[in-house]
Amino acid sequence: MPSLSLNGVTVKFPFPPYDCQKDYMQKVIQCLQERVNGVLESPTGTGKTLCLLCATLAWRDNFKDTISARKIAQRLGGEEMFPDTPLSSWGTAATDGDTPSYYTDIPKIIYASRTHSQLTQVVSELKNTSYRPKVCVLGSREQLCINPEVMRQESNHVKVHMCRGKVSTRSCVYYNNVEEKSTDKDLVNSILDVEDLVKFGNKQRVCPYYLSRSLKTQADVIFMPYNYLLDPKSRRAHNIELNGAVVIFDEAHNVEKTCEESTSFDLTPYDVASAISAVDRLLVEQAKEASSRDPQDFNVESLNSGLKIEVETIAKIKQILLDLEAAIDSYEVPSDKGITKPGIFIYELLERAHLTYNSKTAIYEALEQITGYLAGQPGIFLNTSGLQKLSDIIQLVFCGEPAEKDRRQQMESNTTHFKVHIHKDTSYHKKKQNSDVWTSSTSKKQGNILSYWCFSPGFSMQELVNQGVRCIILTSGTLSPLSSFTSEMRINFPVCLENSHVIERDQIFVSIVERGPDRVQLSSAFDRRFVPENMSSLGNTVANLSRVVPHGLLVFFSSFTLMEKNLEFWRANGHADRIESIKPMFIEPKGKANFNEVIDGYYRKVNDPASKGGSFFAVCRGKASEGLDFANTFGRGVIITGLPFPPKMDPRVVLKMQFLDEMNRRKPAGVKYLSGQDWYRQQAFRAVNQAIGRVIRHKDDYGAIFLCDQRFRSTDARANLPLWVRPYVRVYDSFGTIVRDVSQFFRVAQKMRPVVEKTTASESCGTQCLPDTQSSDFTSCSQSSQSSQSSHTQKAKVLDAHIPSLKRRRLNDHTGVMNRICIAYESEVQDSPRRPANLLDALEQGDHRGGEEADAAMGEEKADRLSTLSLQYDKRVDDELRGGKRKIKLVQEQKMSTSEVESEENKASRAKKFLAEMKKSLSQVNFERIVQALQTYKKTDDLDVLLTETAVLTEDTNTHSLLCGFYQFMRPHHKKKFDEKCQELTGRGCGYKLDHSLSKDEKKALMLHSATDGQTLTSSSSGTSACSQLNTQQLNQGGRHLNHQGLRETPTGSAAKSEIHSAFLADVRKSLGAERSAQLFQAIRSYKTTDNYESLVTTVVSLLTEKDEDFGLLVRFGVFIRTHHKKQYKEMLDALIGQSADDPAVSEDQQTQASSSPPSKTQSKISSFFSSSQRK
């Protein structure tokens, strides 16, 4: 492995570094040696993460060597151990001058990135180096907890309190093993990411969450999401020691926003009302318990039964909440805008609710006790989020422990960078209130929102500095403009770097498109953005550029509103058709639900050898512009349609600009502050630079950037672009010249850097849809680099499967139509993945596919994108291929009936739809737990375990139908028990019949038995032989006559049923008249669609009980009742007319047998078959 010396530190690097990499590592080492902060920008694809790790760990090793050298020098008394190698050359550059150093002084490295998914990539990069430090990855309980009872909880803070309760009572078996396993040699010396830690925890039955906290104490490098550092609550919760540590923020372009949001809050009427409701419930519970006890046994401990605070304290907490609600709502707020106060006003407002520095500790501890107690209560979940938010507010506002005389100064210092904003709650009728079935009606009233907003990221940064960190390094691919970025942080950054790229001039084409093909000036300015001429010219520009840019084209708009308006105009005026005919259009959806499906469609289209590529339309600051890697053919061109300024009328934006202007006026001499207008402009350019970074992802990549807004022409605008882009910017007067030059650019680039011929997505380097993390990809798309990257990608995918909050696209492995056909036919003999053997096999296959089938079922609505035609075509082709590759094995007289084949397929399809519906209704954690339980049931045949895990479905009446839906997955010998359990838990059965307990073989035997009986009865008269009755040619007609009751004439049953229905409907029309009959028929149709029994019965009873003579119709109506509702219907008839629940009039099956055998005949056969089977 090559070594190089930088600033006296020997760095081991996996390959000979580029000049820009040497410059970057040199700046990192400078920050570390001189104990100064640094802001380092290095473009995507320059190996930033690898350089950062190697330089930091090399410096740390050097620091350790220097301490060793000094200790040896002290022992030798000034003599040289090695005359040819003086001690002065042993790495003195690493330590802090003459300050005595000990091994305990070696700084810890705290490496923070935006998400756990990005940290997984960083850990993978670390494994590629020669350095093997002790590492630890911190995560939340959501990512790391493996206790089934805790993970079953919906709310994160409930998980926290439940976990703490189990730990304090040592009732968590996983936590109890932490002390023993934390010294495991393999664990301590391994480089593990979150997924590895969870795997280790499951294998060793030890808690990964507390294991990571234990590893933290001895780790050299600690990885964490950067909100753990910036949020004071998280920092305290994880007990992160910062004194003397090196803090690195990777992907730091979002640090500014995270700093402000982590120290801000919005307290809504819903939060306060839910807190009052929770405390109310607790007071009622305690009062009942007190009244039920003997007064002589009265004491605080017995009264509170586990609650360590007195009832009076609980009542005081309620009074505080009521006073806080009244204080916030006492302000008359204009509907269009709110009231803004200085930050220190927060103390005045909270004091009206008796919240002060003197009372804050007692109130905080009481809130924590109450929340912890309620979280540990079994039964119906009680929303404690409002209580938790109030606890967080107390910690945030009342930080520090000042003496009485210093309190005013502390309060002013705490609130310097804050504003209080009180405004109307305009969302009181929306989802939050409506979706929470546990809240009281008081939570649905309209009130005021109390907002406490931080407007300076410097507040959080200064807190880190005050903790005594050695240095802070901020780095990302897009930090430009650096001057504004550093001035916002309010701490000094003596070391700055805007690094160059590793690409050559012939790999990038940047043009400012001032006018479209029709010579109309392009602009997204407020007064021009919706002008028809402007939208038309932009549409023509995109259509023409899509002809000359090969493969994938990205188009970024300033906002969703602007994108939707333009697309609507283009659809109406033919521009969209022109683009679609060349590069099918894929539109970024607003929500996350369909994002994976849309991006999958785009990737497949670009990879399709028969296509000319695809176009992806997205917005700046959206998911596509921030977190996706469009390497190689997936991003050959990017069009920026305007400058994405923040919404100027948004209260937070207005107050931010006012705050900066105010600070600018009051600034001391020599201190630089951004003006509000400068900040507003630079927010736009930072979003542009982030979108530009989607292309040119490695040293062999190439692409074109089109800035389609005349405002980019100004010198000031170009100065705000990234340093590596500026030298290549060209300003054109003629659109034709742009087309000519960009065509020439791509011709040359494709000759000099030919790409591998397009085959499938899985074979293309760069198809992984990873977060925006840079790797050391400095070789071309070779096989070795692909295998390395795919292994890292696999880690990220497995991580996503465990962490509900992380979701990422998954590519279909085979996209080419002919390739799909060939591959499918080659592999079908071995694994036959298209048709599962049974419902549980279908479930297992769906689970192995990572939930793709369920996600696809949920993503059928594609209204948010224009590319519906192309996606639906692709999906139809896929479906046809799946359905068309059906091999039929010909065996004489043993053919499986078509109806049986279709039945198996329908069951599998029904199972997939059921799983998709369940996924929509449950949280990710509960869904995954239940799916896992089904897998376990398939392997172990243990019904009790499955019933335990599905118990969560009994807690809400809305999920009772889901529990009944599991009936389809039950094995025959469990169906009766499951039906009884459902009846017991939910009051509704699953429609169990005796024949449901028969296995397939038993059913076939019964059918043969029934057929033989039928043949014996009719042979004398009809002369039909047993052989002809069981002729497989007849069976394979697939009619409904093939059922558990044996063979019977097809027309007889269906005709009888049809006659019964027709006669009933005729009698209804005669009795009720046309209008009222129509109401009944509508109710039947609705029942058929929705399965809503209650709605149906309400209508039927109201129509058929007005006259005595109609009660007969009510009894006959039972033919329309589905099996799983028949018992309820019978019970209702008993209550209404006293008729026996076993009345044959209510049984559809028995009515249809009126012209054939007696109703009990088949059941007696089944019973006799059961007894004979048991005798065997």
Short mmCIF file of N, CA and C in Angstrom, two decimals, residues 25 75 82 216 240 253 301-302 337 355 443 554 578 583 677 714 761 835 884 895 983 998 1010 1035 1090:
data_model
loop_
_atom_site.label_atom_id
_atom_site.label_comp_id
_atom_site.label_asym_id
_atom_site.label_seq_id
_atom_site.Cartn_x
_atom_site.Cartn_y
_atom_site.Cartn_z
N MET A 25 -5.77 16.03 2.12
CA MET A 25 -5.23 15.39 3.32
C MET A 25 -4.29 16.33 4.07
N ARG A 75 13.36 7.76 29.64
CA ARG A 75 14.05 6.61 30.22
C ARG A 75 15.54 6.62 29.91
N PHE A 82 18.72 4.82 18.81
CA PHE A 82 19.17 4.52 17.45
C PHE A 82 19.91 5.73 16.92
N LYS A 216 -18.19 2.52 23.22
CA LYS A 216 -17.82 3.92 23.05
C LYS A 216 -16.68 4.33 23.98
N ILE A 240 -22.02 11.87 25.34
CA ILE A 240 -20.89 12.04 24.43
C ILE A 240 -19.88 13.02 25.04
N HIS A 253 -23.19 19.97 4.23
CA HIS A 253 -24.01 21.02 3.61
C HIS A 253 -25.35 21.17 4.30
N GLU A 301 -47.04 5.12 48.81
CA GLU A 301 -46.48 4.05 47.99
C GLU A 301 -47.58 3.15 47.43
N SER A 302 -48.55 2.81 48.32
CA SER A 302 -49.63 1.95 47.86
C SER A 302 -50.56 2.69 46.93
N LYS A 337 -50.92 36.44 9.69
CA LYS A 337 -49.56 36.48 10.21
C LYS A 337 -49.60 36.41 11.72
N LEU A 355 -43.41 28.05 35.23
CA LEU A 355 -42.18 27.39 34.79
C LEU A 355 -41.04 28.39 34.88
N SER A 443 -58.47 18.17 21.78
CA SER A 443 -57.30 18.34 20.93
C SER A 443 -57.65 18.80 19.52
N LEU A 554 -31.43 14.90 -16.38
CA LEU A 554 -32.07 15.37 -15.16
C LEU A 554 -32.51 16.81 -15.33
N ARG A 578 -43.42 15.70 -27.13
CA ARG A 578 -42.13 15.72 -27.83
C ARG A 578 -41.03 15.13 -26.96
N LYS A 583 -37.29 10.82 -24.72
CA LYS A 583 -36.87 10.33 -23.40
C LYS A 583 -38.10 10.31 -22.49
N GLN A 677 -30.50 39.75 2.82
CA GLN A 677 -30.59 39.55 1.37
C GLN A 677 -29.49 38.64 0.86
N SER A 714 -24.99 36.93 -14.86
CA SER A 714 -24.26 37.95 -14.11
C SER A 714 -22.99 37.37 -13.49
N ALA A 761 -29.65 -3.47 -15.52
CA ALA A 761 -29.31 -2.56 -14.42
C ALA A 761 -28.31 -3.18 -13.46
N ARG A 835 -44.21 -18.98 -9.29
CA ARG A 835 -45.44 -19.53 -8.75
C ARG A 835 -45.14 -20.25 -7.45
N GLY A 884 -46.71 -15.76 -18.86
CA GLY A 884 -46.52 -16.54 -20.07
C GLY A 884 -45.56 -17.68 -19.93
N LYS A 895 -53.53 -35.07 -14.93
CA LYS A 895 -53.44 -33.63 -15.15
C LYS A 895 -54.13 -32.87 -14.02
N GLN A 983 -62.77 -15.54 17.16
CA GLN A 983 -64.10 -15.31 17.71
C GLN A 983 -64.00 -14.80 19.15
N LEU A 998 -59.23 -30.32 6.41
CA LEU A 998 -58.69 -31.41 5.60
C LEU A 998 -57.46 -30.96 4.84
N SER A 1010 -66.70 -39.53 -2.39
CA SER A 1010 -68.00 -38.96 -2.76
C SER A 1010 -68.40 -39.38 -4.15
N LEU A 1035 -62.64 -33.40 -15.54
CA LEU A 1035 -62.21 -32.61 -14.39
C LEU A 1035 -61.51 -31.35 -14.82
N THR A 1090 -67.30 -3.53 -0.42
CA THR A 1090 -66.59 -3.08 0.79
C THR A 1090 -66.58 -4.11 1.91
#
